[in-house]
Coordinates of C-alpha atoms and ligand atoms in Angstrom, one line a residue:
M8 CA 14.5 29.1 8.0
T9 CA 15.5 29.1 4.3
M10 CA 13.7 27.4 1.5
S11 CA 16.4 24.8 1.3
S12 CA 16.2 24.0 4.9
I13 CA 12.4 23.7 4.5
L14 CA 12.9 21.3 1.7
R15 CA 15.2 19.2 3.7
K16 CA 12.4 18.8 6.2
F17 CA 10.2 17.2 3.7
R18 CA 8.6 14.1 4.9
R19 CA 6.5 11.9 2.9
V20 CA 3.5 9.9 3.9
A21 CA 1.8 7.3 2.0
S22 CA -1.5 6.9 0.3
L23 CA -4.5 8.0 2.2
R24 CA -6.2 4.8 1.3
R25 CA -6.7 3.1 4.6
T26 CA -6.4 -0.3 3.2
L27 CA -3.1 0.5 1.5
F28 CA -1.1 -0.7 4.4
I29 CA 2.3 -0.3 3.0
L30 CA 5.1 2.1 3.4
I31 CA 5.1 4.8 0.9
S32 CA 7.5 3.8 -1.9
I33 CA 10.7 5.7 -1.9
S34 CA 10.1 5.9 -5.6
V35 CA 7.4 8.5 -4.8
L36 CA 10.0 10.7 -3.2
L37 CA 12.3 10.0 -6.1
V38 CA 9.7 11.0 -8.6
V39 CA 9.3 14.2 -6.5
H40 CA 13.0 14.7 -6.5
F41 CA 13.2 14.0 -10.2
H42 CA 10.6 16.7 -11.0
Y43 CA 12.4 19.0 -8.7
K44 CA 15.7 18.5 -10.5
L45 CA 14.1 18.8 -13.9
F46 CA 12.3 22.0 -13.0
N47 CA 15.3 23.6 -11.5
E48 CA 18.0 22.4 -13.7
S49 CA 16.4 22.8 -17.0
N50 CA 16.5 26.6 -16.5
S51 CA 20.2 26.6 -17.0
L52 CA 20.2 25.0 -20.5
S53 CA 21.5 28.1 -22.2
Q54 CA 25.1 27.3 -21.4
Y55 CA 24.8 24.0 -23.3
K56 CA 23.8 25.6 -26.6
S57 CA 27.2 24.8 -28.0
V58 CA 26.3 21.1 -28.0
Q59 CA 24.1 20.1 -30.8
P60 CA 21.0 18.2 -29.7
Y61 CA 21.4 14.5 -30.3
A62 CA 18.8 13.1 -32.8
Q63 CA 16.2 11.2 -31.0
L64 CA 16.7 7.5 -31.4
S65 CA 13.9 5.1 -32.2
R66 CA 13.3 1.8 -30.4
Q67 CA 15.5 -1.1 -31.5
C68 CA 14.7 -3.9 -29.0
P69 CA 11.3 -5.6 -28.9
S70 CA 8.5 -4.3 -26.6
I71 CA 8.0 -6.3 -23.5
I72 CA 6.3 -9.6 -23.9
K73 CA 4.7 -10.2 -20.5
S74 CA 5.4 -13.6 -18.9
S75 CA 2.7 -15.8 -17.5
E76 CA 5.3 -18.1 -15.8
K77 CA 5.1 -18.8 -12.1
L78 CA 8.5 -17.7 -11.0
K79 CA 9.2 -16.6 -7.5
R80 CA 9.1 -12.8 -7.3
N81 CA 12.7 -12.3 -6.2
V82 CA 15.4 -10.1 -7.5
L83 CA 18.7 -12.0 -7.6
L84 CA 21.7 -9.9 -6.6
L85 CA 25.0 -11.3 -7.6
S86 CA 28.4 -10.2 -6.2
I87 CA 31.5 -11.8 -5.0
D88 CA 31.9 -9.1 -2.3
R89 CA 28.5 -8.7 -0.6
S90 CA 29.2 -5.0 0.3
R91 CA 29.3 -4.1 -3.3
C92 CA 25.6 -4.6 -3.5
D93 CA 24.8 -2.3 -0.5
K94 CA 23.4 0.6 -2.3
I95 CA 21.5 -1.5 -4.8
R96 CA 20.1 -3.7 -2.1
N97 CA 19.0 -0.6 -0.1
F98 CA 17.1 0.6 -3.1
I99 CA 15.5 -2.8 -3.7
E100 CA 14.5 -3.0 -0.1
T101 CA 13.1 0.6 -0.2
V102 CA 10.8 -0.2 -3.1
K103 CA 9.8 -3.4 -1.3
Y104 CA 11.0 -6.0 -3.7
E105 CA 12.0 -9.3 -2.3
F106 CA 15.6 -10.3 -3.1
I107 CA 18.2 -13.0 -2.7
Q108 CA 21.8 -12.0 -2.5
V109 CA 24.2 -14.6 -3.6
S110 CA 28.0 -14.5 -3.2
K111 CA 28.7 -18.2 -3.3
F112 CA 28.0 -19.5 -6.8
D113 CA 26.3 -22.8 -6.7
E114 CA 23.7 -23.6 -9.4
N115 CA 21.4 -25.0 -6.7
S116 CA 21.0 -21.4 -5.5
L117 CA 18.9 -20.7 -8.6
F118 CA 16.1 -23.0 -7.4
D119 CA 14.2 -23.6 -4.3
H120 CA 13.2 -27.3 -4.3
D121 CA 13.2 -27.2 -8.1
F122 CA 11.1 -24.1 -8.1
P123 CA 12.7 -21.1 -10.0
Q124 CA 13.8 -18.7 -7.4
F125 CA 13.9 -15.3 -9.1
A126 CA 12.5 -13.1 -11.9
S127 CA 15.3 -10.6 -12.3
V128 CA 19.1 -10.7 -12.2
I129 CA 21.4 -7.9 -11.1
F130 CA 25.1 -7.9 -11.1
C131 CA 26.3 -5.4 -8.5
S132 CA 29.3 -4.2 -10.5
F133 CA 31.1 -4.6 -13.8
Q134 CA 33.8 -6.5 -11.9
D135 CA 31.3 -9.0 -10.6
H136 CA 30.1 -9.7 -14.1
N137 CA 33.6 -10.1 -15.3
E138 CA 34.5 -12.5 -12.5
I139 CA 31.3 -14.5 -12.1
S140 CA 31.2 -15.2 -15.8
T141 CA 34.4 -17.2 -15.3
Y142 CA 32.6 -19.6 -12.9
Q143 CA 31.7 -21.7 -15.8
S144 CA 29.2 -24.2 -14.5
F145 CA 27.3 -21.6 -12.5
Y146 CA 27.3 -19.0 -15.2
A147 CA 26.2 -21.6 -17.8
A148 CA 23.4 -22.7 -15.4
L149 CA 22.4 -19.0 -15.0
Q150 CA 22.4 -18.4 -18.7
S151 CA 20.3 -21.5 -19.2
Y152 CA 17.8 -20.4 -16.5
Q153 CA 17.5 -17.0 -18.1
S154 CA 17.1 -18.4 -21.5
K155 CA 14.4 -20.9 -20.4
H156 CA 12.4 -18.3 -18.5
S157 CA 13.2 -15.3 -20.8
I158 CA 14.8 -13.3 -18.0
G159 CA 17.2 -10.6 -18.9
K160 CA 20.1 -9.2 -16.8
I161 CA 21.1 -5.9 -15.4
I162 CA 24.7 -4.8 -14.8
I163 CA 25.4 -1.7 -12.7
A164 CA 28.8 0.0 -12.4
N165 CA 29.9 1.0 -9.0
Q166 CA 32.2 3.9 -8.1
T167 CA 35.4 2.0 -7.9
D168 CA 34.8 -0.4 -10.8
E169 CA 36.8 -1.8 -13.6
R170 CA 35.9 -1.9 -17.2
L171 CA 33.3 -4.3 -18.3
Y172 CA 34.8 -6.8 -20.7
S173 CA 32.6 -9.9 -20.4
I174 CA 29.7 -8.9 -22.6
P175 CA 30.2 -9.7 -26.3
H176 CA 30.5 -6.6 -28.5
V177 CA 30.4 -4.2 -25.6
T178 CA 33.3 -1.9 -24.5
T179 CA 33.3 0.6 -21.7
S180 CA 35.5 3.6 -20.8
Y181 CA 35.6 5.8 -17.8
T182 CA 35.6 9.6 -17.3
E183 CA 36.8 10.6 -13.9
E184 CA 35.3 14.1 -13.7
I185 CA 32.2 15.1 -15.5
G186 CA 30.7 18.0 -13.5
E187 CA 27.7 19.3 -15.4
A188 CA 26.5 17.7 -18.6
S189 CA 23.6 17.8 -20.9
F190 CA 21.5 14.7 -20.5
L191 CA 19.0 12.9 -22.7
I192 CA 16.6 10.0 -22.2
H193 CA 15.7 8.3 -25.4
D194 CA 12.5 6.5 -26.1
S195 CA 13.8 3.0 -25.3
S196 CA 11.6 -0.1 -25.2
L197 CA 12.2 -0.5 -21.5
L198 CA 10.8 2.8 -20.4
R199 CA 7.7 2.5 -18.2
I200 CA 8.0 4.9 -15.2
T201 CA 10.7 7.0 -16.8
K202 CA 9.7 9.3 -19.6
A203 CA 11.8 10.0 -22.7
H204 CA 13.0 13.5 -22.6
K205 CA 13.2 15.0 -26.1
E206 CA 14.9 18.1 -25.0
H207 CA 18.3 17.6 -23.4
F208 CA 18.6 19.0 -19.9
A209 CA 21.4 19.8 -17.6
L210 CA 22.5 17.4 -14.8
S211 CA 25.2 17.7 -12.2
F212 CA 27.5 14.7 -11.8
H213 CA 29.5 14.6 -8.6
K214 CA 31.4 11.5 -9.7
G215 CA 32.7 9.9 -12.8
N216 CA 30.8 7.8 -15.2
F217 CA 31.4 4.8 -17.4
Q218 CA 30.4 5.3 -21.0
I219 CA 29.3 2.3 -23.0
D220 CA 29.9 1.5 -26.7
V221 CA 28.3 -1.3 -28.6
E222 CA 29.7 -2.6 -31.9
D223 CA 27.8 -1.6 -35.0
G224 CA 25.5 -4.3 -36.2
V225 CA 24.5 -5.4 -32.7
S226 CA 20.9 -4.5 -31.9
H227 CA 20.8 -2.1 -29.0
E228 CA 19.3 1.0 -27.6
K229 CA 21.1 4.0 -26.2
V230 CA 18.8 4.7 -23.2
T231 CA 20.6 7.7 -21.7
Q232 CA 23.3 9.9 -23.1
L233 CA 25.3 12.7 -21.7
T234 CA 27.8 15.2 -23.0
I235 CA 31.4 14.6 -22.2
S236 CA 34.0 16.9 -23.8
D237 CA 31.3 18.2 -26.1
Q238 CA 30.5 14.7 -27.4
W239 CA 27.4 12.6 -26.7
R240 CA 28.3 9.4 -24.9
T241 CA 26.1 6.6 -23.7
G242 CA 25.4 6.2 -20.0
V243 CA 22.8 3.4 -20.0
V244 CA 22.5 1.0 -22.8
H245 CA 20.1 -1.8 -23.6
V246 CA 21.6 -4.6 -25.6
C247 CA 18.8 -6.6 -27.2
Q248 CA 18.7 -10.3 -26.8
Q249 CA 21.6 -12.0 -28.7
K250 CA 22.0 -15.6 -29.7
T251 CA 24.0 -16.6 -26.7
E252 CA 23.3 -13.7 -24.3
P253 CA 20.0 -12.7 -22.7
E254 CA 19.0 -9.1 -23.1
T255 CA 21.3 -6.9 -21.0
I256 CA 20.9 -3.5 -19.6
I257 CA 24.1 -1.9 -18.6
F258 CA 24.3 1.2 -16.3
G259 CA 27.6 3.2 -16.6
M260 CA 26.9 4.7 -13.2
G261 CA 25.2 3.4 -10.0
T262 CA 21.9 4.3 -8.4
E263 CA 23.3 7.5 -6.9
L264 CA 22.0 9.2 -10.0
F265 CA 18.3 9.6 -9.6
V266 CA 17.4 9.0 -13.2
N267 CA 19.1 5.6 -12.9
Q268 CA 16.9 4.7 -10.0
M269 CA 13.8 5.1 -12.1
L270 CA 15.5 3.3 -15.0
L271 CA 16.4 0.5 -12.7
L272 CA 12.8 0.0 -11.8
D273 CA 12.0 0.0 -15.4
S274 CA 14.8 -2.4 -16.2
I275 CA 13.6 -4.8 -13.5
Y276 CA 10.1 -4.7 -15.0
Y277 CA 11.4 -5.2 -18.5
T278 CA 13.9 -8.0 -17.7
S279 CA 11.4 -9.9 -15.5
K280 CA 8.9 -9.7 -18.4
G281 CA 6.5 -7.8 -16.2
I282 CA 6.6 -10.2 -13.3
L283 CA 8.1 -7.6 -11.1
Q284 CA 6.3 -4.3 -11.3
K285 CA 5.0 -1.5 -9.2
P286 CA 1.8 0.4 -9.8
L287 CA 2.1 3.5 -11.9
E288 CA -0.4 5.4 -9.8
K289 CA 1.4 7.2 -7.0
N290 CA 0.1 9.4 -4.2
I291 CA 2.3 12.2 -3.1
Q292 CA 2.2 14.3 0.0
I293 CA 4.9 16.7 1.3
D294 CA 4.7 18.0 4.8
I295 CA 6.4 21.1 6.0
D296 CA 5.9 21.3 9.7
D297 CA 7.1 23.8 12.3
I298 CA 5.5 26.8 10.7
F299 CA 5.8 29.7 13.2
V300 CA 8.3 27.6 15.3
G301 CA 12.0 28.3 15.6
D302 CA 14.4 30.9 17.0
P303 CA 14.8 34.2 15.2
G304 CA 17.0 33.8 12.2
T305 CA 15.9 30.3 11.5
R306 CA 12.3 31.0 10.3
I307 CA 10.7 31.7 7.0
G308 CA 10.3 35.1 5.4
V309 CA 8.2 36.5 2.6
S310 CA 10.5 35.3 -0.2
D311 CA 10.4 31.7 1.2
V312 CA 6.6 31.8 1.1
D313 CA 6.7 33.0 -2.5
A314 CA 9.2 30.3 -3.4
M315 CA 6.8 27.7 -1.9
I316 CA 3.9 29.0 -3.9
E317 CA 5.9 29.2 -7.1
F318 CA 7.0 25.6 -6.5
T319 CA 3.4 24.5 -5.8
D320 CA 2.2 26.1 -9.0
K321 CA 4.9 24.3 -11.1
W322 CA 4.0 21.0 -9.5
K323 CA 0.3 21.5 -10.1
E324 CA 1.0 21.5 -13.8
Q325 CA 2.1 17.9 -13.4
I326 CA 0.3 16.8 -10.3
P327 CA -3.3 18.1 -10.1
G328 CA -4.4 19.2 -6.7
F329 CA -0.8 19.3 -5.3
N330 CA -0.3 21.5 -2.2
F331 CA 2.2 21.6 0.5
V332 CA 0.7 20.3 3.8
V333 CA 1.9 22.6 6.5
G334 CA 1.9 22.0 10.2
F335 CA 1.5 25.1 12.4
S336 CA 2.1 25.9 16.1
G337 CA 0.1 29.1 16.6
K338 CA 1.6 30.1 19.9
F339 CA 4.9 31.2 18.4
I340 CA 3.6 33.5 15.6
N341 CA 5.5 36.7 15.3
R342 CA 8.4 35.6 17.5
G343 CA 11.0 35.9 14.8
N344 CA 13.0 38.9 13.5
E345 CA 11.4 41.6 11.5
T346 CA 11.8 39.8 8.2
E347 CA 10.4 36.6 9.7
D348 CA 7.4 38.3 11.3
A349 CA 6.6 39.7 7.9
G350 CA 6.8 36.1 6.6
D351 CA 4.4 35.0 9.3
S352 CA 1.9 37.6 8.3
Y353 CA 2.4 36.8 4.6
I354 CA 1.8 33.1 4.9
L355 CA -1.4 33.8 6.7
E356 CA -2.4 36.1 3.9
K357 CA -1.5 33.4 1.3
K358 CA -3.0 30.7 3.5
D359 CA -5.2 29.3 0.7
H360 CA -2.1 28.1 -1.2
F361 CA -1.5 25.5 1.5
R362 CA -3.3 22.8 3.4
W363 CA -2.9 23.2 7.1
F364 CA -2.7 20.7 10.0
G365 CA -2.3 21.3 13.8
H366 CA 1.2 20.6 14.9
M367 CA 0.5 21.4 18.6
F368 CA 0.1 24.9 20.0
S369 CA 3.7 25.3 21.2
H370 CA 5.3 22.3 19.6
M371 CA 5.3 20.3 22.9
K372 CA 5.5 16.5 22.7
A373 CA 2.1 14.8 23.3
I374 CA 3.8 12.4 25.7
M375 CA 4.3 15.3 28.1
F376 CA 0.5 15.3 28.7
E377 CA -0.6 12.3 30.8
D378 CA -4.3 12.6 30.4
D379 CA -6.8 13.3 27.7
E380 CA -8.2 16.5 29.3
S381 CA -5.0 18.5 29.3
L382 CA -3.9 17.3 25.9
C383 CA -7.2 18.0 24.3
K384 CA -7.3 21.5 25.7
Y385 CA -3.9 22.1 24.4
M386 CA -4.7 20.9 21.0
S387 CA -7.9 23.0 21.0
D388 CA -5.9 26.2 21.6
N389 CA -4.0 25.5 18.3
K390 CA -7.3 24.8 16.5
K391 CA -8.8 28.0 17.8
F392 CA -5.8 29.8 16.3
G393 CA -6.4 28.1 13.0
V394 CA -10.1 28.9 13.0
K395 CA -9.5 32.5 13.9
N396 CA -7.2 32.8 10.9
Q397 CA -9.5 30.9 8.6
L398 CA -6.8 28.4 7.7
P399 CA -8.0 25.7 5.2
F400 CA -7.4 22.5 7.2
E401 CA -6.2 19.3 5.8
T402 CA -8.9 16.8 6.8
G403 CA -8.1 13.8 8.9
Y404 CA -4.4 14.2 9.0
A405 CA -1.8 15.5 11.5
V406 CA 1.8 15.0 12.6
A407 CA 2.9 15.1 16.2
P408 CA 5.9 17.2 17.2
H409 CA 8.9 14.8 17.1
H410 CA 6.4 12.1 16.2
A411 CA 6.2 11.5 19.9
G412 CA 3.3 9.4 21.0
V413 CA 2.6 7.7 17.6
Y414 CA 4.8 4.7 18.4
P415 CA 5.1 3.6 21.1
V416 CA 1.4 4.5 21.2
H417 CA 0.4 7.2 23.7
E418 CA -3.4 6.8 23.9
P419 CA -4.3 10.4 24.9
L420 CA -2.7 11.5 21.6
Y421 CA -4.9 9.3 19.5
H422 CA -8.0 10.2 21.6
C423 CA -7.5 13.9 21.3
W424 CA -6.6 13.9 17.7
R425 CA -9.8 12.2 17.0
E426 CA -11.8 14.4 19.3
V427 CA -10.3 17.8 18.3
W428 CA -9.2 17.4 14.8
G429 CA -11.0 14.2 13.5
V430 CA -7.6 12.8 12.6
K431 CA -7.6 9.4 11.0
I432 CA -4.1 9.1 9.6
T433 CA -0.7 10.2 10.7
S434 CA 2.9 9.6 10.0
T435 CA 5.9 8.5 12.0
E436 CA 9.5 7.6 11.4
E437 CA 10.1 5.2 14.2
Y438 CA 8.1 2.0 13.5
P439 CA 9.3 -0.6 14.1
H440 CA 12.7 1.0 14.3
L441 CA 14.3 4.2 13.2
Y442 CA 17.1 2.4 11.3
P443 CA 17.5 1.0 8.8
A444 CA 15.1 3.4 7.1
T445 CA 14.6 1.0 4.2
K446 CA 12.7 -1.4 6.4
R447 CA 10.1 1.0 8.0
R448 CA 6.5 0.0 7.7
G449 CA 3.1 1.6 8.5
F450 CA 0.8 0.1 11.1
L451 CA -2.8 0.2 12.2
H452 CA -3.8 1.1 15.7
Q453 CA -7.5 1.1 16.6
G454 CA -8.4 1.5 12.9
W455 CA -5.8 4.3 12.3
D456 CA -3.3 4.3 9.7
S457 CA 0.2 5.3 10.6
H458 CA 2.5 5.7 7.7
I459 CA 6.2 6.4 7.7
Ligands
LIG5 ZN1 7.8 19.8 14.5

């Protein structure tokens, strides 16, 4: 098993707080991913030395003034073609914001029995803004709503978009192929989760990108910039509030780019005047299960273990106490090829760099055991292996092979986990349904937390 295949097996579980009964925010994973990209891609900066670093820009738009208005905490998604909102809607669902998607433009949709319906407005493409702004009565009502409640708007380009020509003093242009570019995040007034990045770093772009230009004399902030043909171009711009336009944040590329996902969260916070926000404190756990499991040729070797330790050490600089949480199945140790058997010995030697949980002795599904007695014995065999090798156990946590028995609930699994391991929290990926993944939730069973 290579490091990359291990990384693909990452699963995240939510906060260990038993009362925090929500699905772990995808943003956690995204933060994880972001750090991963930064750590790994910033190493290759040397090839960008030919591009002069762009001077850091100062803030131009006002800092957020938090609203005390009682607006409904919805995000309004606007698009003529509903499918254009799919990716943005998935993201909004994943981070657990409520939303209303509108594709028929009637000003009554802005209110629910005279009560203001939303705190943030997103146009799902440039084309949508161009076209919806021609629906005069609706657009005027929307502008008036935004002005009255000080709500800004967000416009996000999609992959097959047209130029944005409906925002005063703003022009856009498109570059089909970008490949790798140097990337900067300036200290914009909308940043909250995202951090300004003073040093430019390298990012890969698999698709094109709109660049945005704002006329001189119009207050705005260049939020992100990237190098195209050795020139710095603006990828995300924040146009401060103008006389006739609410403040507008324009994304030249969709939420496929991870940085844009973080900036979208920040933009929702900023344009809703703080009504829509997520806590800044996040809990992160990354599991790697199936240690000692797998056919020869698919398992880890010494270099993989070293890579995991190196990764852990880097993350610890940013996230105190971070460790991979590894699930082991002791029965299959030393069943790989020569390289992998050396890897098995090595990870035991380096055991203290990881936190360990029992992942069943031979990776059998818990539902194959009908009664407590046989299942508890089977779990005990794995625990004996762990004790014999003095593995530092993760307290109160385990994952079942294939998640089997977590939901639908298999009572012997819960019983034996409690008896043998003292497990109080687990994870699953199948509650209430496997798909759509954006709608998964945790649940409580007999005082247990199950997170997804
Ligand atoms: Zn497994």
